[in-house]
mmCIF file of C-alpha atoms and ligand atoms in Angstrom:
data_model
loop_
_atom_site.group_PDB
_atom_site.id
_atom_site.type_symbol
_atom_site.label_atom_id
_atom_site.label_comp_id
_atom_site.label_asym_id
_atom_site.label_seq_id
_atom_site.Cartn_x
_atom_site.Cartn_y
_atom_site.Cartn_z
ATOM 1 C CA UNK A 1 65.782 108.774 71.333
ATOM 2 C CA UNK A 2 67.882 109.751 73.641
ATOM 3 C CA UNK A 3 70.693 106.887 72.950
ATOM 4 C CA UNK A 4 70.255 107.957 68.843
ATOM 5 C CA UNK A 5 71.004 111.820 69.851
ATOM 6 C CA UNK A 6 74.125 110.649 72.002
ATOM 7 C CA UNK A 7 75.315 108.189 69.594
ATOM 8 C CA UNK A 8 74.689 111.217 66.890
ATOM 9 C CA UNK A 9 76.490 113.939 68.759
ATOM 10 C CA UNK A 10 79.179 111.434 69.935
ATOM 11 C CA UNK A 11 78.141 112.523 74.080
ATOM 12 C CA UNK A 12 78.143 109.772 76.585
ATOM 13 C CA UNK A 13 76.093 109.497 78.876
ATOM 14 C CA UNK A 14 77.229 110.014 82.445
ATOM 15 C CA UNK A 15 77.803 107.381 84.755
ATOM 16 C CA UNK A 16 75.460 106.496 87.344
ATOM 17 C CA UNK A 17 76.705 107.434 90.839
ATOM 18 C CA UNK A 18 76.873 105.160 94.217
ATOM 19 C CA UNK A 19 76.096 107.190 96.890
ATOM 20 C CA UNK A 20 78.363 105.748 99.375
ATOM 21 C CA UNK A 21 81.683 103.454 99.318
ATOM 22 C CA UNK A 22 82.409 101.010 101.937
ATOM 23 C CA UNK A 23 85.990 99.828 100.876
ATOM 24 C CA UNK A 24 88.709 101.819 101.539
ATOM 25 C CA UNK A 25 91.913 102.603 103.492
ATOM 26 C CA UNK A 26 92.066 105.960 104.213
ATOM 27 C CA UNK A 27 93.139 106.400 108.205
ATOM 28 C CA UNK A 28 96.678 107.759 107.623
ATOM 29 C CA UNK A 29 99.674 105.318 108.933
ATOM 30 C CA UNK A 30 97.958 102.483 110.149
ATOM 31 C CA UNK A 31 98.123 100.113 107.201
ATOM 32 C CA UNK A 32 99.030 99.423 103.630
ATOM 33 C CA UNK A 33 96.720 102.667 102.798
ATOM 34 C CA UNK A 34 97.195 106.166 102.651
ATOM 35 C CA UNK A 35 100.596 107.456 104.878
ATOM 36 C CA UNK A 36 99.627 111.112 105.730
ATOM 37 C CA UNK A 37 96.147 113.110 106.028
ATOM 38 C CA UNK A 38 97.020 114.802 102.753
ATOM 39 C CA UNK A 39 96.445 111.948 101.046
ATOM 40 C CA UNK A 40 93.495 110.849 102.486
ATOM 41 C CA UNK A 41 92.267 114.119 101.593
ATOM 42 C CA UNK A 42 93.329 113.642 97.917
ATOM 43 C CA UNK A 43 92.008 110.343 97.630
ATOM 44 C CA UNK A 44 88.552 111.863 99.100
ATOM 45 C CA UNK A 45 88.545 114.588 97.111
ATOM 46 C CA UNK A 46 88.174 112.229 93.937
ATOM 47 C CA UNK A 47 85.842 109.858 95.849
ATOM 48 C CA UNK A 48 83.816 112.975 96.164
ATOM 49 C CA UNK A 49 84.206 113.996 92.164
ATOM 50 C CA UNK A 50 83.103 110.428 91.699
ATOM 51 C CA UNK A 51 79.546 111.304 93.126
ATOM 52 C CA UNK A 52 79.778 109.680 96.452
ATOM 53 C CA UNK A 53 78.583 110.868 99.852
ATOM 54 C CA UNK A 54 79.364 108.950 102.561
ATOM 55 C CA UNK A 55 82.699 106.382 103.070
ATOM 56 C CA UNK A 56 83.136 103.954 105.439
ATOM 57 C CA UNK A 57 86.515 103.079 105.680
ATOM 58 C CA UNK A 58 87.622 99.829 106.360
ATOM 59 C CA UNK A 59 91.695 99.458 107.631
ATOM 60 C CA UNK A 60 92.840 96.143 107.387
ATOM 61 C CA UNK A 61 92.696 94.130 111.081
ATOM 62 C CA UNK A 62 95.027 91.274 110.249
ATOM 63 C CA UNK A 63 96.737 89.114 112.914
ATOM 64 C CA UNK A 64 100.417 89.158 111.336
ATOM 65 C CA UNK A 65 100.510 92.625 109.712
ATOM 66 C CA UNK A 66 99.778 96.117 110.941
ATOM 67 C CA UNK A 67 98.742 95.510 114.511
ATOM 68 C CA UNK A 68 95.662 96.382 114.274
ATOM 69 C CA UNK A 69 92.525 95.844 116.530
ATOM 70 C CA UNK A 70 88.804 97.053 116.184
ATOM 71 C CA UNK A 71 89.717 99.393 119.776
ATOM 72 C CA UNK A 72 93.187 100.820 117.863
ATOM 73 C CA UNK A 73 91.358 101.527 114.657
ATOM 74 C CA UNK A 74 88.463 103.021 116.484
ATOM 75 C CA UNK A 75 90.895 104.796 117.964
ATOM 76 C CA UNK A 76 93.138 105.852 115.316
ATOM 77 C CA UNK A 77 89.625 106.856 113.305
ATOM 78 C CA UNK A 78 88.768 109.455 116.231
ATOM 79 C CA UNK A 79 91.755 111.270 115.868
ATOM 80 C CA UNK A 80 91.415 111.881 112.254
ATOM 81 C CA UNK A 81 88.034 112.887 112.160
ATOM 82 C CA UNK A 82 88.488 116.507 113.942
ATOM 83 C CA UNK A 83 91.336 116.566 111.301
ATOM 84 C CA UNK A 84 89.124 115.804 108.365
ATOM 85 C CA UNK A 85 86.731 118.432 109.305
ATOM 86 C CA UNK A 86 88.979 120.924 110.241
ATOM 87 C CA UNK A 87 90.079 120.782 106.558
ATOM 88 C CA UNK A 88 86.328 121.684 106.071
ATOM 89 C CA UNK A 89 85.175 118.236 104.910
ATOM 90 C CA UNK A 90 81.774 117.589 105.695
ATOM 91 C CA UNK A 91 81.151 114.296 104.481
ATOM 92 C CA UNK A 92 79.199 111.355 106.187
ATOM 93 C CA UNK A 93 82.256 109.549 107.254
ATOM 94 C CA UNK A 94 82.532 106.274 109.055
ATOM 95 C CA UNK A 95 85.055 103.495 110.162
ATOM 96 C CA UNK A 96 84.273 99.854 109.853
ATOM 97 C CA UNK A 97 87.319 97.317 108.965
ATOM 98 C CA UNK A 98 88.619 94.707 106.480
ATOM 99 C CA UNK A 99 88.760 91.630 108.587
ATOM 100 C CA UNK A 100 91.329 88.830 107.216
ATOM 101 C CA UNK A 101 89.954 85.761 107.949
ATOM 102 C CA UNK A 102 92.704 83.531 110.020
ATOM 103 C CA UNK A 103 92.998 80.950 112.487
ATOM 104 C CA UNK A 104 93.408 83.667 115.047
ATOM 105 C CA UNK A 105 89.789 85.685 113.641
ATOM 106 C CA UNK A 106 87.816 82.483 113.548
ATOM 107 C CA UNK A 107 88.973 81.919 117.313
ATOM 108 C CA UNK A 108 87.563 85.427 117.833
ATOM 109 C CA UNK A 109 84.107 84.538 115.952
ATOM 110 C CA UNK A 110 83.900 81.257 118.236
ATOM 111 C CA UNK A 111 84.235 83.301 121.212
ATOM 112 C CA UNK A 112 81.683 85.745 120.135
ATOM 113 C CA UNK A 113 83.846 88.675 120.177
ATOM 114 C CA UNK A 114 82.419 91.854 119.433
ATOM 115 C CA UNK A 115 83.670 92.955 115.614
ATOM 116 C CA UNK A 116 83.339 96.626 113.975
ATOM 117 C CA UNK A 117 80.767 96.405 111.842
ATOM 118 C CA UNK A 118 78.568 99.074 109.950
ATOM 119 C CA UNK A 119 74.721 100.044 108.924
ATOM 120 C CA UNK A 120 72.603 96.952 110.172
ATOM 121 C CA UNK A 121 75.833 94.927 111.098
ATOM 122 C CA UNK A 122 77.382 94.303 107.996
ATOM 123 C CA UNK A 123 80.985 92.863 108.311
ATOM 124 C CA UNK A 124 83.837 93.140 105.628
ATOM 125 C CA UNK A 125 86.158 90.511 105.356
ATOM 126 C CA UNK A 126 89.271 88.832 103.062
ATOM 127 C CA UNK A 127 90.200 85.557 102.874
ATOM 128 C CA UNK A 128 94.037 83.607 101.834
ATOM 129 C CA UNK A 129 94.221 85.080 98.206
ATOM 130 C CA UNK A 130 95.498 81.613 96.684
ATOM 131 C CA UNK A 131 93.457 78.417 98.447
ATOM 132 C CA UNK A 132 89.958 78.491 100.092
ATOM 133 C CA UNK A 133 90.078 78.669 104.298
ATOM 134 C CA UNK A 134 89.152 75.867 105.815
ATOM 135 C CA UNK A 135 87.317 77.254 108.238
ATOM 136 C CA UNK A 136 85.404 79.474 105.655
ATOM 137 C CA UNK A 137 82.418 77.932 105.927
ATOM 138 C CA UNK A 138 82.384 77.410 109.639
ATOM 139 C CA UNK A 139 83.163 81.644 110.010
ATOM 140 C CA UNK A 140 80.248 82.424 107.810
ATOM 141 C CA UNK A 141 77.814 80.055 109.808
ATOM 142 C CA UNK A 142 79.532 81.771 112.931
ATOM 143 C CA UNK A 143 78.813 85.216 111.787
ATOM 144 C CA UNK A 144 75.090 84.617 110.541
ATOM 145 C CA UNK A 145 73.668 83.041 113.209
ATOM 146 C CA UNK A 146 75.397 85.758 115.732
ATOM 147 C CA UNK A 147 73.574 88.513 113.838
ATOM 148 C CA UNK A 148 75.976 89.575 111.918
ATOM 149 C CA UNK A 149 75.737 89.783 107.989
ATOM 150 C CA UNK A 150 79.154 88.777 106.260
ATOM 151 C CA UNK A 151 80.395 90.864 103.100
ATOM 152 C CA UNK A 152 83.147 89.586 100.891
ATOM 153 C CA UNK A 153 85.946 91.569 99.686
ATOM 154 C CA UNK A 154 86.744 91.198 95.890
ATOM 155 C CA UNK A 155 85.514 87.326 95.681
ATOM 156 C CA UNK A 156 86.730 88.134 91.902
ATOM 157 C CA UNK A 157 90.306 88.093 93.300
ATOM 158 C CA UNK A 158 90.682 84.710 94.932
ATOM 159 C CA UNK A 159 92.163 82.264 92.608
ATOM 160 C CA UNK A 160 90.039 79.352 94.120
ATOM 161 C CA UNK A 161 86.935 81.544 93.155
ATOM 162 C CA UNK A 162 84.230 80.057 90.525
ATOM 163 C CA UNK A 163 81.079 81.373 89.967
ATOM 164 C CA UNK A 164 79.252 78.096 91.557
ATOM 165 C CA UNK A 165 81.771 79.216 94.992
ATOM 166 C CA UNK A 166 80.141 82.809 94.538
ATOM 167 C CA UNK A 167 76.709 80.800 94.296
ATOM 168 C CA UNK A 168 77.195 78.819 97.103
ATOM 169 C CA UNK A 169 78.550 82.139 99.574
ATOM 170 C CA UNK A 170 75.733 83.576 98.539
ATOM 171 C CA UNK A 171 73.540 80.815 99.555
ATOM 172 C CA UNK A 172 74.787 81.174 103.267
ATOM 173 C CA UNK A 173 74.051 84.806 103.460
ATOM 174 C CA UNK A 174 77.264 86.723 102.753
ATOM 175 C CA UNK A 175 77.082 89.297 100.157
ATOM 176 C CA UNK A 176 80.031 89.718 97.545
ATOM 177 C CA UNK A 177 81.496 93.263 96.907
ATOM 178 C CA UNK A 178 83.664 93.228 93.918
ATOM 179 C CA UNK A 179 86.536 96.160 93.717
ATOM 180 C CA UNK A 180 86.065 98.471 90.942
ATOM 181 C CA UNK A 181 89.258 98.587 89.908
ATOM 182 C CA UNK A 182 89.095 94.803 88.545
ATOM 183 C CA UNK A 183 86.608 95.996 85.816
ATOM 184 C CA UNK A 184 89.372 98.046 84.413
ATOM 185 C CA UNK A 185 91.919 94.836 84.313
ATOM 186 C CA UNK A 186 93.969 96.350 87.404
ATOM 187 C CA UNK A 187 94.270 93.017 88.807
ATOM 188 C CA UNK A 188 95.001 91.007 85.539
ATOM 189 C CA UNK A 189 92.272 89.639 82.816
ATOM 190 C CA UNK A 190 91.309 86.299 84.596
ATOM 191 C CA UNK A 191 90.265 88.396 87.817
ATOM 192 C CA UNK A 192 88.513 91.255 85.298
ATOM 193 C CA UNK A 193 86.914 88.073 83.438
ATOM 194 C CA UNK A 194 85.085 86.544 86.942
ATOM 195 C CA UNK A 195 83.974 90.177 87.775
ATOM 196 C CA UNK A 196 82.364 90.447 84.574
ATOM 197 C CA UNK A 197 80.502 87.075 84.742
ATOM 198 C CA UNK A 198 79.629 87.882 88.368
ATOM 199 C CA UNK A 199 77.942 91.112 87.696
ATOM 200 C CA UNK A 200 75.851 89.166 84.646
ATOM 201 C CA UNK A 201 74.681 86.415 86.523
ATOM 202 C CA UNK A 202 73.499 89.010 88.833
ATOM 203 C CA UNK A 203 75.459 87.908 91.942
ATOM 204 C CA UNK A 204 77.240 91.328 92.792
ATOM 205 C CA UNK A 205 75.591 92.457 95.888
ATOM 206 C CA UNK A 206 78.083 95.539 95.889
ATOM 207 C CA UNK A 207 80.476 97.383 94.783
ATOM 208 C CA UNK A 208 83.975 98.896 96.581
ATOM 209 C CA UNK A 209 86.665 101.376 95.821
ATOM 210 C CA UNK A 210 89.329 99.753 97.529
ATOM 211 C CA UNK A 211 91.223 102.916 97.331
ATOM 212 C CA UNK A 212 94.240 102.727 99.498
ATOM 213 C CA UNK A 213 96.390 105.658 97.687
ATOM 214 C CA UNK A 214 95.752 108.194 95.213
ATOM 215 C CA UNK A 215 96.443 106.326 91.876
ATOM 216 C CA UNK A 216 93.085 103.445 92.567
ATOM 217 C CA UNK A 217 91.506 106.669 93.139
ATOM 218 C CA UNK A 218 92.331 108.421 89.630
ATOM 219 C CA UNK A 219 91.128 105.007 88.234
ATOM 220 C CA UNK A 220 88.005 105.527 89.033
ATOM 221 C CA UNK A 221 86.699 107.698 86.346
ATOM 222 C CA UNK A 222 87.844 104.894 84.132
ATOM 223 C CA UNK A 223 85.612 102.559 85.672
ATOM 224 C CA UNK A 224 82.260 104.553 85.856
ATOM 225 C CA UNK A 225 82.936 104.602 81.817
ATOM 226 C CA UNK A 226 82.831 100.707 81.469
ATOM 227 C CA UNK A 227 79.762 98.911 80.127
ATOM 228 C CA UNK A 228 80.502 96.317 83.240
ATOM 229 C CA UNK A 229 80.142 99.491 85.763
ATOM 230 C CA UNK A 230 77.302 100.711 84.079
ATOM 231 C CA UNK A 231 75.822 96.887 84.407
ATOM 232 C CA UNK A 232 76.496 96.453 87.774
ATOM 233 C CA UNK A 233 74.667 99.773 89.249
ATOM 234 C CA UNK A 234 71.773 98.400 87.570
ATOM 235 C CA UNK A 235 71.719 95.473 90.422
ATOM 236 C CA UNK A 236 70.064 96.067 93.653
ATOM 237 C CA UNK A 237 73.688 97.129 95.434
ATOM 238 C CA UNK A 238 74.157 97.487 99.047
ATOM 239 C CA UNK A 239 75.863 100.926 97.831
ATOM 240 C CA UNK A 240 72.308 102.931 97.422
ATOM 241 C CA UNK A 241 70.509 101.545 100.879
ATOM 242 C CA UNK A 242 73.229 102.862 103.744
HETATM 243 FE FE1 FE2 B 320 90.947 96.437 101.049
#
């Protein structure tokens, strides 16, 4: 009935909410993400509109770019809290990191270096966007058996991705976060396509903003009103249990 009354007065229904994003780049300056508080603050100010309440944020660590480390983003994330709640923002807000996987990061794994994780030691990471890592396989069985459960950023994105690679991921215990943004065709139709088939074969296991400036956060809204969002928050997501 209550379908036939919105379809008869032409309201939609609203969009389920995650309570909490783990995808983001919002410590000012220290990546690709967003250059000055004020921005954060934007960007969090729609993450908020969206229905979230807690964000972990997740700066890149990459060996060649940024010069980053899990102390210097720790770091940088302590002196930006006081700032966020002097600007009376009361949100749960956390740090983790996106971890690009590398010769230099599986060295790290081998030596059972200690990585920023978050909740019951989940760890977000990237791969090479074009060919799979050789090591890939070898960093996941790394990670697992030290403890540590392995999240993929945007699997949709990789162009060696297939939905029997998802399978298989899956298989050795790391989750798969798709970005939002890729159910709106932000990264192109082939990425938008894999997103869509991931979320129906039921192997999304979460879902992130990637927000790393104010215009992926505007997109948002757009994305909550997709059939594929409104899918995909029907799964079991990581999103509801931190
Ligand atoms: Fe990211």
């Amino acid at each position: 009935m209550a379908n036939l009354f919105s379809f008869l007065t032409g309201s939609k229904k609203a969009a389920r909410p995650l309570p909490a994003d783990f995808h983001s780049h919002l410590i000012p300056g220290i990546d690709d993400g967003v250059p000055t508080a004020e921005e954060a603050f934007r960007v969090i100010d729609r993450l908020l509109e969206r229905g979230y309440t807690k964000l972990i944020t997740t700066p890149h660590i990459m060996t060649d770019y940024f010069g980053n480390t899990s102390s210097s983003v720790t770091e940088a994330y302590q002196a930006f809290l006081p700032v966020l709640r002097e600007a009376g923002y009361d949100l749960s807000f956390d740090i983790a990191a996106e971890y690009y996987l590398d010769e230099n990061l599986y060295q790290q794994a081998l030596r059972k270096e200690k990585f920023l994780t978050f909740g019951d030691r989940y760890l977000l990471f990237e791969t090479n966007p074009i060919s799979e890592p050789m090591m890939l396989k070898e960093f996941i069985f790394q990670l697992t058996t030290q403890g540590y459960k392995p999240i993929i950023a945007h699997p949709e994105r990789y162009q060696f991705m297939t939905p029997e690679k998802a399978q298989d991921l899956r298989d050795r215990g790391v989750l798969l976060q798709l970005n939002m943004l890729s159910l709106i065709g932000y990264y192109g139709p082939p990425i938008q396509k894999l997103a869509v088939k991931l979320i129906d074969s039921g192997m999304v296991d979460a879902l992130g903003s990637d927000c790393h400036h104010i215009d992926h956060a505007k997109l948002l809204e757009k994305v909550q009103a997709t059939s594929a969002y409104s899918r995909a928050v029907e799964l079991p997501l990581l999103n509801y249990r931190l």
